[in-house]
PDB file of C-alpha atoms in Angstrom:
ATOM      1  CA  MET A   1     -58.075-129.113 -18.621  1.00 77.00           C
ATOM      2  CA  TYR A   2     -55.682-131.961 -19.389  1.00 69.00           C
ATOM      3  CA  GLY A   3     -52.818-129.917 -17.976  1.00 71.00           C
ATOM      4  CA  GLU A   4     -54.662-129.508 -14.679  1.00 71.00           C
ATOM      5  CA  LEU A   5     -55.279-133.267 -14.626  1.00 72.00           C
ATOM      6  CA  LYS A   6     -51.568-133.899 -15.296  1.00 73.00           C
ATOM      7  CA  ASP A   7     -52.427-135.882 -18.449  1.00 77.00           C
ATOM      8  CA  ALA A   8     -49.486-134.721 -20.569  1.00 79.00           C
ATOM      9  CA  LYS A   9     -50.189-136.888 -23.609  1.00 83.00           C
ATOM     10  CA  ARG A  10     -53.770-135.703 -23.993  1.00 86.00           C
ATOM     11  CA  GLN A  11     -52.739-132.128 -23.249  1.00 84.00           C
ATOM     12  CA  LEU A  12     -50.191-132.298 -26.048  1.00 87.00           C
ATOM     13  CA  ALA A  13     -52.701-133.908 -28.430  1.00 89.00           C
ATOM     14  CA  ALA A  14     -55.335-131.236 -27.744  1.00 89.00           C
ATOM     15  CA  MET A  15     -52.868-128.362 -28.054  1.00 89.00           C
ATOM     16  CA  GLU A  16     -51.349-129.822 -31.207  1.00 91.00           C
ATOM     17  CA  ALA A  17     -54.802-130.092 -32.780  1.00 92.00           C
ATOM     18  CA  ALA A  18     -55.448-126.451 -31.902  1.00 91.00           C
ATOM     19  CA  TYR A  19     -52.046-125.442 -33.294  1.00 91.00           C
ATOM     20  CA  LEU A  20     -52.491-127.353 -36.549  1.00 91.00           C
ATOM     21  CA  GLY A  21     -55.986-125.903 -36.855  1.00 90.00           C
ATOM     22  CA  GLY A  22     -54.493-122.407 -36.721  1.00 89.00           C
ATOM     23  CA  TRP A  23     -56.168-121.483 -33.456  1.00 93.00           C
ATOM     24  CA  LEU A  24     -53.008-120.652 -31.518  1.00 91.00           C
ATOM     25  CA  LEU A  25     -52.058-117.110 -32.469  1.00 91.00           C
ATOM     26  CA  ALA A  26     -50.825-115.391 -29.315  1.00 95.00           C
ATOM     27  CA  GLU A  27     -47.184-115.500 -28.301  1.00 96.00           C
ATOM     28  CA  ARG A  28     -48.022-117.114 -24.952  1.00 96.00           C
ATOM     29  CA  GLU A  29     -49.983-119.902 -26.692  1.00 95.00           C
ATOM     30  CA  LEU A  30     -47.154-120.597 -29.153  1.00 97.00           C
ATOM     31  CA  LEU A  31     -44.562-120.617 -26.380  1.00 97.00           C
ATOM     32  CA  ASN A  32     -46.737-123.023 -24.378  1.00 94.00           C
ATOM     33  CA  MET A  33     -46.952-125.266 -27.453  1.00 96.00           C
ATOM     34  CA  ALA A  34     -43.165-125.216 -27.813  1.00 97.00           C
ATOM     35  CA  TYR A  35     -42.667-126.023 -24.129  1.00 95.00           C
ATOM     36  CA  LEU A  36     -45.149-128.907 -24.418  1.00 94.00           C
ATOM     37  CA  TYR A  37     -43.238-130.335 -27.364  1.00 96.00           C
ATOM     38  CA  LEU A  38     -39.966-130.024 -25.427  1.00 96.00           C
ATOM     39  CA  ALA A  39     -41.474-131.683 -22.361  1.00 93.00           C
ATOM     40  CA  ASN A  40     -42.629-134.564 -24.576  1.00 93.00           C
ATOM     41  CA  ASP A  41     -39.229-135.086 -26.222  1.00 94.00           C
ATOM     42  CA  THR A  42     -40.110-133.596 -29.596  1.00 95.00           C
ATOM     43  CA  PRO A  43     -37.637-130.708 -29.803  1.00 97.00           C
ATOM     44  CA  TYR A  44     -37.750-130.388 -33.588  1.00 97.00           C
ATOM     45  CA  LYS A  45     -41.468-129.627 -33.487  1.00 97.00           C
ATOM     46  CA  ALA A  46     -40.840-127.113 -30.701  1.00 97.00           C
ATOM     47  CA  ALA A  47     -38.222-125.411 -32.865  1.00 98.00           C
ATOM     48  CA  ARG A  48     -40.581-125.275 -35.855  1.00 97.00           C
ATOM     49  CA  VAL A  49     -43.351-123.674 -33.765  1.00 97.00           C
ATOM     50  CA  LEU A  50     -40.895-121.034 -32.556  1.00 98.00           C
ATOM     51  CA  GLU A  51     -39.358-120.412 -35.977  1.00 97.00           C
ATOM     52  CA  LYS A  52     -42.731-120.024 -37.637  1.00 96.00           C
ATOM     53  CA  GLY A  53     -43.946-117.782 -34.821  1.00 97.00           C
ATOM     54  CA  ILE A  54     -40.891-115.546 -35.110  1.00 96.00           C
ATOM     55  CA  GLU A  55     -41.182-115.385 -38.907  1.00 96.00           C
ATOM     56  CA  ALA A  56     -44.883-114.464 -38.633  1.00 95.00           C
ATOM     57  CA  GLY A  57     -44.174-111.821 -35.997  1.00 96.00           C
ATOM     58  CA  GLN A  58     -46.267-113.675 -33.421  1.00 97.00           C
ATOM     59  CA  VAL A  59     -43.280-114.487 -31.209  1.00 97.00           C
ATOM     60  CA  GLU A  60     -40.972-111.665 -30.147  1.00 97.00           C
ATOM     61  CA  GLN A  61     -37.312-112.012 -31.056  1.00 96.00           C
ATOM     62  CA  SER A  62     -36.244-111.573 -27.430  1.00 96.00           C
ATOM     63  CA  ALA A  63     -33.105-113.096 -25.982  1.00 95.00           C
ATOM     64  CA  THR A  64     -35.192-115.599 -24.011  1.00 94.00           C
ATOM     65  CA  ASN A  65     -37.204-116.739 -27.032  1.00 96.00           C
ATOM     66  CA  LEU A  66     -34.134-116.965 -29.275  1.00 97.00           C
ATOM     67  CA  GLU A  67     -32.338-118.969 -26.606  1.00 95.00           C
ATOM     68  CA  LEU A  68     -35.322-121.329 -26.337  1.00 96.00           C
ATOM     69  CA  LEU A  69     -35.282-121.802 -30.111  1.00 97.00           C
ATOM     70  CA  GLY A  70     -31.529-122.470 -30.051  1.00 96.00           C
ATOM     71  CA  ILE A  71     -31.925-124.997 -27.242  1.00 95.00           C
ATOM     72  CA  ALA A  72     -34.751-126.770 -29.090  1.00 97.00           C
ATOM     73  CA  LEU A  73     -32.645-126.982 -32.251  1.00 97.00           C
ATOM     74  CA  ARG A  74     -29.663-128.256 -30.291  1.00 95.00           C
ATOM     75  CA  GLN A  75     -31.794-130.939 -28.629  1.00 95.00           C
ATOM     76  CA  ALA A  76     -33.025-131.866 -32.118  1.00 96.00           C
ATOM     77  CA  ARG A  77     -29.354-132.236 -33.120  1.00 95.00           C
ATOM     78  CA  GLU A  78     -29.586-129.262 -35.486  1.00 95.00           C
ATOM     79  CA  ASN A  79     -26.476-127.609 -34.045  1.00 93.00           C
ATOM     80  CA  GLY A  80     -25.589-125.616 -37.142  1.00 93.00           C
ATOM     81  CA  ARG A  81     -29.049-124.064 -37.227  1.00 95.00           C
ATOM     82  CA  ALA A  82     -28.973-123.412 -33.461  1.00 95.00           C
ATOM     83  CA  LEU A  83     -25.763-121.346 -33.568  1.00 95.00           C
ATOM     84  CA  PRO A  84     -27.117-118.090 -35.023  1.00 95.00           C
ATOM     85  CA  TYR A  85     -30.043-118.043 -32.609  1.00 96.00           C
ATOM     86  CA  LEU A  86     -27.833-118.644 -29.580  1.00 95.00           C
ATOM     87  CA  GLU A  87     -25.331-116.044 -30.806  1.00 95.00           C
ATOM     88  CA  ARG A  88     -28.089-113.428 -31.089  1.00 95.00           C
ATOM     89  CA  ALA A  89     -29.532-114.397 -27.709  1.00 95.00           C
ATOM     90  CA  ALA A  90     -26.146-114.140 -25.983  1.00 95.00           C
ATOM     91  CA  THR A  91     -25.387-110.783 -27.598  1.00 94.00           C
ATOM     92  CA  MET A  92     -28.797-109.381 -26.704  1.00 94.00           C
ATOM     93  CA  SER A  93     -28.827-110.532 -23.092  1.00 89.00           C
ATOM     94  CA  ASN A  94     -25.164-110.321 -22.144  1.00 86.00           C
ATOM     95  CA  ASP A  95     -25.835-113.263 -19.816  1.00 93.00           C
ATOM     96  CA  ALA A  96     -22.878-115.408 -18.737  1.00 95.00           C
ATOM     97  CA  GLU A  97     -24.877-118.645 -18.904  1.00 93.00           C
ATOM     98  CA  MET A  98     -25.936-117.984 -22.502  1.00 94.00           C
ATOM     99  CA  TRP A  99     -22.358-117.192 -23.489  1.00 96.00           C
ATOM    100  CA  ALA A 100     -21.154-120.406 -21.826  1.00 95.00           C
ATOM    101  CA  ARG A 101     -23.843-122.436 -23.636  1.00 93.00           C
ATOM    102  CA  LEU A 102     -22.852-120.794 -26.919  1.00 95.00           C
ATOM    103  CA  ALA A 103     -19.169-121.565 -26.340  1.00 96.00           C
ATOM    104  CA  SER A 104     -19.976-125.217 -25.710  1.00 95.00           C
ATOM    105  CA  LEU A 105     -22.007-125.475 -28.912  1.00 95.00           C
ATOM    106  CA  GLN A 106     -19.302-123.715 -30.922  1.00 97.00           C
ATOM    107  CA  LEU A 107     -16.758-126.172 -29.546  1.00 97.00           C
ATOM    108  CA  ASP A 108     -19.016-129.071 -30.571  1.00 94.00           C
ATOM    109  CA  GLU A 109     -19.164-127.586 -34.070  1.00 95.00           C
ATOM    110  CA  GLU A 110     -15.357-127.157 -34.149  1.00 95.00           C
ATOM    111  CA  ALA A 111     -15.601-123.367 -34.318  1.00 96.00           C
ATOM    112  CA  ASN A 112     -12.690-123.120 -31.903  1.00 97.00           C
ATOM    113  CA  GLU A 113     -11.835-119.413 -32.328  1.00 98.00           C
ATOM    114  CA  ALA A 114     -15.471-118.487 -31.743  1.00 97.00           C
ATOM    115  CA  ALA A 115     -15.628-120.863 -28.749  1.00 98.00           C
ATOM    116  CA  VAL A 116     -12.584-119.172 -27.216  1.00 98.00           C
ATOM    117  CA  ALA A 117     -14.174-115.743 -27.603  1.00 97.00           C
ATOM    118  CA  ALA A 118     -17.549-116.884 -26.225  1.00 97.00           C
ATOM    119  CA  ALA A 119     -16.000-118.734 -23.267  1.00 97.00           C
ATOM    120  CA  ARG A 120     -13.890-115.688 -22.407  1.00 97.00           C
ATOM    121  CA  LYS A 121     -17.002-113.493 -22.589  1.00 97.00           C
ATOM    122  CA  ALA A 122     -18.835-115.923 -20.292  1.00 96.00           C
ATOM    123  CA  LEU A 123     -15.976-115.821 -17.801  1.00 96.00           C
ATOM    124  CA  GLU A 124     -15.779-112.033 -18.043  1.00 96.00           C
ATOM    125  CA  LEU A 125     -19.469-111.945 -17.041  1.00 95.00           C
ATOM    126  CA  GLY A 126     -18.964-114.362 -14.132  1.00 93.00           C
ATOM    127  CA  GLY A 127     -18.897-117.737 -15.879  1.00 89.00           C
ATOM    128  CA  GLY A 128     -22.557-118.666 -15.431  1.00 88.00           C
ATOM    129  CA  ARG A 129     -23.664-121.461 -13.109  1.00 91.00           C
ATOM    130  CA  ARG A 130     -20.510-123.488 -13.749  1.00 94.00           C
ATOM    131  CA  PRO A 131     -17.482-121.266 -14.436  1.00 94.00           C
ATOM    132  CA  ASP A 132     -15.332-124.392 -14.270  1.00 94.00           C
ATOM    133  CA  ASN A 133     -17.169-125.791 -17.318  1.00 95.00           C
ATOM    134  CA  ALA A 134     -16.592-122.530 -19.205  1.00 96.00           C
ATOM    135  CA  ARG A 135     -12.887-122.887 -18.396  1.00 96.00           C
ATOM    136  CA  VAL A 136     -12.858-126.508 -19.634  1.00 96.00           C
ATOM    137  CA  VAL A 137     -14.491-125.403 -22.898  1.00 97.00           C
ATOM    138  CA  LEU A 138     -11.971-122.566 -23.170  1.00 97.00           C
ATOM    139  CA  GLY A 139      -9.072-124.939 -22.505  1.00 97.00           C
ATOM    140  CA  THR A 140     -10.311-127.495 -25.034  1.00 97.00           C
ATOM    141  CA  ALA A 141     -10.799-124.884 -27.758  1.00 98.00           C
ATOM    142  CA  LEU A 142      -7.350-123.427 -27.076  1.00 97.00           C
ATOM    143  CA  TYR A 143      -5.839-126.915 -27.173  1.00 97.00           C
ATOM    144  CA  ASN A 144      -7.554-127.589 -30.515  1.00 97.00           C
ATOM    145  CA  LEU A 145      -5.978-124.385 -31.831  1.00 97.00           C
ATOM    146  CA  GLY A 146      -2.521-125.509 -30.698  1.00 97.00           C
ATOM    147  CA  ARG A 147      -2.288-122.796 -28.027  1.00 97.00           C
ATOM    148  CA  PHE A 148      -1.079-125.235 -25.396  1.00 97.00           C
ATOM    149  CA  ASP A 149       0.221-122.837 -22.726  1.00 97.00           C
ATOM    150  CA  GLU A 150      -3.068-120.927 -22.674  1.00 97.00           C
ATOM    151  CA  ALA A 151      -4.976-124.222 -22.619  1.00 97.00           C
ATOM    152  CA  ARG A 152      -2.931-125.454 -19.649  1.00 97.00           C
ATOM    153  CA  THR A 153      -3.739-122.262 -17.757  1.00 96.00           C
ATOM    154  CA  ALA A 154      -7.480-122.643 -18.462  1.00 97.00           C
ATOM    155  CA  PHE A 155      -7.442-126.306 -17.399  1.00 95.00           C
ATOM    156  CA  THR A 156      -5.494-125.471 -14.229  1.00 94.00           C
ATOM    157  CA  GLU A 157      -8.059-122.820 -13.316  1.00 94.00           C
ATOM    158  CA  ALA A 158     -10.912-125.257 -14.057  1.00 94.00           C
ATOM    159  CA  GLY A 159      -9.208-127.858 -11.851  1.00 91.00           C
ATOM    160  CA  ARG A 160      -9.566-125.577  -8.841  1.00 91.00           C
ATOM    161  CA  ASP A 161     -13.209-126.601  -8.782  1.00 88.00           C
ATOM    162  CA  GLN A 162     -13.653-130.110  -7.386  1.00 86.00           C
ATOM    163  CA  ARG A 163     -16.284-130.936 -10.056  1.00 87.00           C
ATOM    164  CA  SER A 164     -13.810-130.370 -12.906  1.00 86.00           C
ATOM    165  CA  ARG A 165     -10.684-131.609 -11.239  1.00 82.00           C
TER     166      ARG A 165
END
């Protein structure tokens, strides 16, 4: 009811009470709870709902759900914990955008070799929404590894897009 009235705070409070009371058992209900937490800037709670749901077998370990969990953990600044979920999601889906997101997170965590591999996979699959960003990530990871000629090539290719010039 609160959702229909666009009263997000009360909607979250009512759903959280139902969740804490153990009344939310279906995957759809748990995913809705996670999305509500994310919409209300509480990504850690969203991640916990998803983790517990996956552990209990209530939430399917699909690429989409694992990606959502990884994104929630990343927003909660739990990058190290987000990596395995995003790696599994990218592998399962073979989606360029997921591979690009994974490469960016790996770069943030200074896993440069892994970032190079993930960025190349993203580009192989089309680069996602922003192939230029995937090339910037690739170039930065290569630069960090001291592979300057390859990095220059990646940056030059990224510079062909006005947004990354």
